[in-house]
GROMACS .gro file of C-alpha atoms in nm:
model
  243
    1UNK     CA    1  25.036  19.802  17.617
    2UNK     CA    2  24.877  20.164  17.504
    3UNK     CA    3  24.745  19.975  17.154
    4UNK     CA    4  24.630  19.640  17.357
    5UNK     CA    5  24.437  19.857  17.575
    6UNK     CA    6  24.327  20.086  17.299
    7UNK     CA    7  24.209  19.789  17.074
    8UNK     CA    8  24.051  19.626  17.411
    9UNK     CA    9  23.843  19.971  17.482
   10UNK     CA   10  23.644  19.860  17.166
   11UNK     CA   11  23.499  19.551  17.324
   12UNK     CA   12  23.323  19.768  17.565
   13UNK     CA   13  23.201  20.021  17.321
   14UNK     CA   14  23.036  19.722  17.134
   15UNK     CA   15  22.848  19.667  17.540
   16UNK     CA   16  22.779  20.052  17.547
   17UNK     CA   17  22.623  20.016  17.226
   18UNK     CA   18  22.391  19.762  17.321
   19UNK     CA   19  22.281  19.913  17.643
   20UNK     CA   20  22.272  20.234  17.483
   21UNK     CA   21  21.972  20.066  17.280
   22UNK     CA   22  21.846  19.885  17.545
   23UNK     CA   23  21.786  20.183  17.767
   24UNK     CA   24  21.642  20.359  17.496
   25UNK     CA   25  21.400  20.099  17.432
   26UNK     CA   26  21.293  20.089  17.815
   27UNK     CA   27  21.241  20.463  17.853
   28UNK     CA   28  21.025  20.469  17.528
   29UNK     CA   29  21.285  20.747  17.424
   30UNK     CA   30  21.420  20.686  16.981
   31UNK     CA   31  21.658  20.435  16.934
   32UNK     CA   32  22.010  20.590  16.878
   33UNK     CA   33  22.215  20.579  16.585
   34UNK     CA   34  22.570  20.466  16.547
   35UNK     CA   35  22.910  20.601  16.370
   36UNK     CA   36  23.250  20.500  16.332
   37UNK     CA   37  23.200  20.157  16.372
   38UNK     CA   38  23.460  20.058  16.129
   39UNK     CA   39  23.741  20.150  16.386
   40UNK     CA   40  23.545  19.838  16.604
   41UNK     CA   41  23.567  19.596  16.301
   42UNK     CA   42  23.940  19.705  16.233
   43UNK     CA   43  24.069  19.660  16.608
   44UNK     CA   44  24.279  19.384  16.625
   45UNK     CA   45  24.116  19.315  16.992
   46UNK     CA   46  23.763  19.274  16.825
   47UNK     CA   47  23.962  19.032  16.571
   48UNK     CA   48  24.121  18.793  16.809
   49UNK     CA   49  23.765  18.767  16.999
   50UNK     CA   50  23.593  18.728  16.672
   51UNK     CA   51  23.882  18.423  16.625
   52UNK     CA   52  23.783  18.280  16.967
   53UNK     CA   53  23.462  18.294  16.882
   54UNK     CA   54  23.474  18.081  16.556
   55UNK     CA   55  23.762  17.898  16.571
   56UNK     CA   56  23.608  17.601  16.713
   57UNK     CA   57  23.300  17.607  16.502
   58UNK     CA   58  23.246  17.301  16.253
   59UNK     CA   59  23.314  17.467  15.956
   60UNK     CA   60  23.645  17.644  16.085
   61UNK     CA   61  23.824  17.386  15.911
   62UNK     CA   62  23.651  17.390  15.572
   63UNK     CA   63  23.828  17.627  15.306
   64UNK     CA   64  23.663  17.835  15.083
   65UNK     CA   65  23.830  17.955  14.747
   66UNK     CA   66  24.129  18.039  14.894
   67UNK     CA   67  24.192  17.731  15.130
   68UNK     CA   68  24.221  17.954  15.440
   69UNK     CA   69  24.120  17.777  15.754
   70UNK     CA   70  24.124  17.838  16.101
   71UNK     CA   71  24.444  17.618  16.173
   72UNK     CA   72  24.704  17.811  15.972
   73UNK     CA   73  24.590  18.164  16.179
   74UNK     CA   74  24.847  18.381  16.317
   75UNK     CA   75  24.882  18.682  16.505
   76UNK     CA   76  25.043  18.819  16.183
   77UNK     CA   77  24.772  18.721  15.974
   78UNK     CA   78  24.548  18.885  16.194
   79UNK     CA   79  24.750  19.220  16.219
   80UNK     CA   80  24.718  19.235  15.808
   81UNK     CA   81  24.381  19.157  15.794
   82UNK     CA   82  24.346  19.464  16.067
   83UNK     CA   83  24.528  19.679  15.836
   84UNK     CA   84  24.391  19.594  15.498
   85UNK     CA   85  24.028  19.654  15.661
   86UNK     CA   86  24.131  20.022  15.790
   87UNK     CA   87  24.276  20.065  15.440
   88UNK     CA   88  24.000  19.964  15.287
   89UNK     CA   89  24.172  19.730  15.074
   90UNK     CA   90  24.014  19.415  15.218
   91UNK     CA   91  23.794  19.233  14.938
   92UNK     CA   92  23.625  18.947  14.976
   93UNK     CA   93  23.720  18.655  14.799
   94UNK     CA   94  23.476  18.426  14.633
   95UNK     CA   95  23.195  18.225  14.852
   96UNK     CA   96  23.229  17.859  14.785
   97UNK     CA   97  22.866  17.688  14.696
   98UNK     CA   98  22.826  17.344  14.787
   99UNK     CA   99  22.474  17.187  14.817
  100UNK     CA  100  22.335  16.976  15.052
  101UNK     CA  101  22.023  16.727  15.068
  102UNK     CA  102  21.689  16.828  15.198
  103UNK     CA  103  21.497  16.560  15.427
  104UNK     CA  104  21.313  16.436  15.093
  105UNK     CA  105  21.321  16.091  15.130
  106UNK     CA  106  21.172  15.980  14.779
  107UNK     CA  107  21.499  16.223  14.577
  108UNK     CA  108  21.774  16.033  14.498
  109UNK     CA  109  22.049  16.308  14.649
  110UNK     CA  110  22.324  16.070  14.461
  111UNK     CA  111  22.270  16.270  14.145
  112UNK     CA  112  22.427  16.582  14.062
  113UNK     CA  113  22.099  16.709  13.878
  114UNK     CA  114  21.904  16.651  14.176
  115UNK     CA  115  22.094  16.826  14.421
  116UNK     CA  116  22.167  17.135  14.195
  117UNK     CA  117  21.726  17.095  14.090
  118UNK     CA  118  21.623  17.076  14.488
  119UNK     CA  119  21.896  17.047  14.749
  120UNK     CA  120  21.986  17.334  14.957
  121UNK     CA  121  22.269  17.566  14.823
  122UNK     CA  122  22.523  17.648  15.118
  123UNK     CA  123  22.808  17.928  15.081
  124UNK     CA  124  23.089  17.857  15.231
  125UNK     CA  125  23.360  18.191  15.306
  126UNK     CA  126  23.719  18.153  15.378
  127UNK     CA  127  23.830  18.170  15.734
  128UNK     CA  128  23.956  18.527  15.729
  129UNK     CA  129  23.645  18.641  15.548
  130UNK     CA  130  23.470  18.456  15.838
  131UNK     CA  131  23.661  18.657  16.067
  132UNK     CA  132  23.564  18.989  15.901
  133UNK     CA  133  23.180  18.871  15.919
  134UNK     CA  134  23.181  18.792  16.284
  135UNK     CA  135  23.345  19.101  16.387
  136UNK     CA  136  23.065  19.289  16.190
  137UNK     CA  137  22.818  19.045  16.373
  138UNK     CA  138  22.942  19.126  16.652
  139UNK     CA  139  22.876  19.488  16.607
  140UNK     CA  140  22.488  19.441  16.446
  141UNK     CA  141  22.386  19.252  16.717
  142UNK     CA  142  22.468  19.490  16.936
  143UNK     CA  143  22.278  19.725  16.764
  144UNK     CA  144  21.953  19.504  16.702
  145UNK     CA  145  21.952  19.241  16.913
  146UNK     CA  146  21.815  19.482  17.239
  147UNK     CA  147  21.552  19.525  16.952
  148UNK     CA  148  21.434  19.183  16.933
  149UNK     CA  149  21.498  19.087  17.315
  150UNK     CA  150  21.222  19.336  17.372
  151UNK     CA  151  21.011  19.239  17.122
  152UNK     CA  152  21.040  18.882  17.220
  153UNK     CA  153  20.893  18.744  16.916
  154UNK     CA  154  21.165  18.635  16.712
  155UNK     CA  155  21.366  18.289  16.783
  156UNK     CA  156  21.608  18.225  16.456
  157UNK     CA  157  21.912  18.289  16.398
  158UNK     CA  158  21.997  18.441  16.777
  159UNK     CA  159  22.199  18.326  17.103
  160UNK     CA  160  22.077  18.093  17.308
  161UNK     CA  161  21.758  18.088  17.150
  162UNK     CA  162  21.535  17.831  16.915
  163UNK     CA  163  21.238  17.590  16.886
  164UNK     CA  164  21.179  17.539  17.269
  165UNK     CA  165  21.212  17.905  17.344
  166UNK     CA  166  20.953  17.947  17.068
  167UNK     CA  167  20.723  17.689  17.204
  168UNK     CA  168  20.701  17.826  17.548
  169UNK     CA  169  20.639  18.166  17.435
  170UNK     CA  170  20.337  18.090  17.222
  171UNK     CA  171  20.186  17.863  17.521
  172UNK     CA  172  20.178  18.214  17.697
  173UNK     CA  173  20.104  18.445  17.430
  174UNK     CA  174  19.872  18.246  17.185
  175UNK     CA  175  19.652  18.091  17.438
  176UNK     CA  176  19.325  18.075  17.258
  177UNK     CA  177  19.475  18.037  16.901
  178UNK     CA  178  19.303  17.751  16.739
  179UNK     CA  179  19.560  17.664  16.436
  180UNK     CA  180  19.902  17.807  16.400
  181UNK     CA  181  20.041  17.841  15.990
  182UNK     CA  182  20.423  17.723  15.877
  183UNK     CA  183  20.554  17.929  15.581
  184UNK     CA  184  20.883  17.968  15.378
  185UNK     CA  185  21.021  18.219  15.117
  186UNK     CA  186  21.125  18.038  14.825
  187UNK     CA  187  21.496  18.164  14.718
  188UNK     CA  188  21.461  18.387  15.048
  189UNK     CA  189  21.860  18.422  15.066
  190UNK     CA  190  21.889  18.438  14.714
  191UNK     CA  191  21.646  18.717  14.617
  192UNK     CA  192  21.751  18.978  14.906
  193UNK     CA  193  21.785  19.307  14.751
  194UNK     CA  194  22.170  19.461  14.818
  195UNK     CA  195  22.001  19.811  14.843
  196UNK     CA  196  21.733  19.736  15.013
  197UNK     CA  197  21.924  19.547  15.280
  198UNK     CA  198  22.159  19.886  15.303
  199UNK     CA  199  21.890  20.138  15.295
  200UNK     CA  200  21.743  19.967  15.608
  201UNK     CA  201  22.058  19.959  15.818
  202UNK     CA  202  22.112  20.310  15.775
  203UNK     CA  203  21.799  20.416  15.918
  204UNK     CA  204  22.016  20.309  16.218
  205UNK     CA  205  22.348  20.287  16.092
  206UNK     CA  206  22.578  20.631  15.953
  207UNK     CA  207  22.898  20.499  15.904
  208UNK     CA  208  22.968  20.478  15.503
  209UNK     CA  209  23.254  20.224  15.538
  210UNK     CA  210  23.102  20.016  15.757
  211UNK     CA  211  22.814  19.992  15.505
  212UNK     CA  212  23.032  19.959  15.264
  213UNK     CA  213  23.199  19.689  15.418
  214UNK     CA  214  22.875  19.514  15.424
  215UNK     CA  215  22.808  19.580  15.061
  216UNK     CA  216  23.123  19.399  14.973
  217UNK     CA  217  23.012  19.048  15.156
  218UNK     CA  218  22.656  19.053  14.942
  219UNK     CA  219  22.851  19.140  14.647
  220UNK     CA  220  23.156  18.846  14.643
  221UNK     CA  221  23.097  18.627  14.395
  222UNK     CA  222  22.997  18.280  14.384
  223UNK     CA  223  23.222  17.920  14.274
  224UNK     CA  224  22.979  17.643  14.257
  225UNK     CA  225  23.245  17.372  14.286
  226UNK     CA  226  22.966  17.109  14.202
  227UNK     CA  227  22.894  17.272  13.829
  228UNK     CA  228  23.227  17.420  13.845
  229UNK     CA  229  23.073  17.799  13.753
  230UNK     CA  230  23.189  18.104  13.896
  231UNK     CA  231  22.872  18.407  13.905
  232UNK     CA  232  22.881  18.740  13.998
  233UNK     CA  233  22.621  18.852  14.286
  234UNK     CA  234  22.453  19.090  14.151
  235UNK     CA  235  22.114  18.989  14.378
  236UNK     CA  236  22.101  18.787  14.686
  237UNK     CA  237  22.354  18.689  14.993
  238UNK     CA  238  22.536  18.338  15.052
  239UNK     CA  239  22.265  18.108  15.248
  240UNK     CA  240  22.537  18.010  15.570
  241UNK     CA  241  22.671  18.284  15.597
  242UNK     CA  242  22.800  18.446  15.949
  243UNK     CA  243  22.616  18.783  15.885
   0.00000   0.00000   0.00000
């Protein structure tokens, strides 16, 4: 009962957190900084609801390199995975890369060339690793999301949030605009800087091995399974990804 309760306490430092931001934010006061967050990542309570959270996802059932899915998950396996991540044992496996099509009608997505030339490359983690990534979500967008609620300018990637909640906001805020520009990054995921990404989440972040622990997902290495090549990532972060 003590550890349950112990374990559970971390699911409402993850809400302090965010209010924490949040109130900092409305009284125009710095935003605060956190530590020891890996002891949130590493509670077995933050696990299970990180496992609730995913489980039912579509890709819960698709393995990675090590053919961990969602359905074999046990209380056991989740106790190890607790205890390898306070150890600091824990290390990622490889990322599966599969690619996908892009809506280009006029490529013929049947050949391997093609798809490897100018489809979409998707990483695809193992379940635990999965598990490990949503925790740390969990904990980032407690941190940032207050951040971007505020800001109310950004619609990708968030809860609850896309295209239509985009298009309503720029009927209010861009009355007047007469043309509106699309742009993407090419190799956006691909060409992220490891350091770079770290050096900005310290400015709020000062936990090492929760850093750290971040540091490891950009860094597992890559199986394509369609050119059967394994790389090492010494640039860039797994397009799919949780985190």
């Amino acid at each position: 009962k003590y550890e349950f309760e112990a374990s559970r306490s971390k699911l409402q430092v993850i809400k302090n957190m965010r209010q924490r931001t949040a109130v900092a934010i409305k009284q125009n006061n710095p935003l605060p900084t956190f530590t020891r967050l890996m002891p949130i990542v590493c509670s077995k309570e933050v696990l299970l609801t990180a496992y609730g959270n995913i489980k039912s996802n579509k890709g819960s059932t698709t393995p990675g390199t090590q053919n961990q899915t969602a359905d074999e998950m046990s209380m056991e396996r989740i106790e190890k995975l607790s205890l390898e991540l306070k150890n600091g044992t824990y290390n990622f496996p490889d990322v599966r890369r599969t690619w996908i099509p892009k809506p280009i009608k006029e490529v013929d997505w049947k050949k391997k060339e093609n798809l490897i030339k100018l489809g979409r490359p998707l990483g695809v983690p193992d379940f635990d690793a999965k598990l490990v990534q949503e925790a740390t979500r969990m904990v980032l967008s407690a941190i940032y999301e207050p951040i971007f609620d505020y800001e109310d300018v950004s619609f990708g990637f968030r809860p609850k949030l896309g295209c239509q909640n985009a298009l309503t906001t720029a009927q209010t805020k861009a009355q007047g605009m007469v043309y509106a520009m699309e742009g993407d990054i090419k190799g956006a995921y691909g060409s992220l800087i490891h350091e770079r990404l770290i050096s900005l989440l310290s400015q709020r972040i000062q936990d090492r091995s929760f850093l750290d622990l971040i540091l490891k997902m950009c860094e597992a290495g890559i199986f394509d399974a369609l050119q059967n090549i394994r790389t090492d990532s010494l640039i860039g972060v797994p397009q799919g990804a949780i985190v």
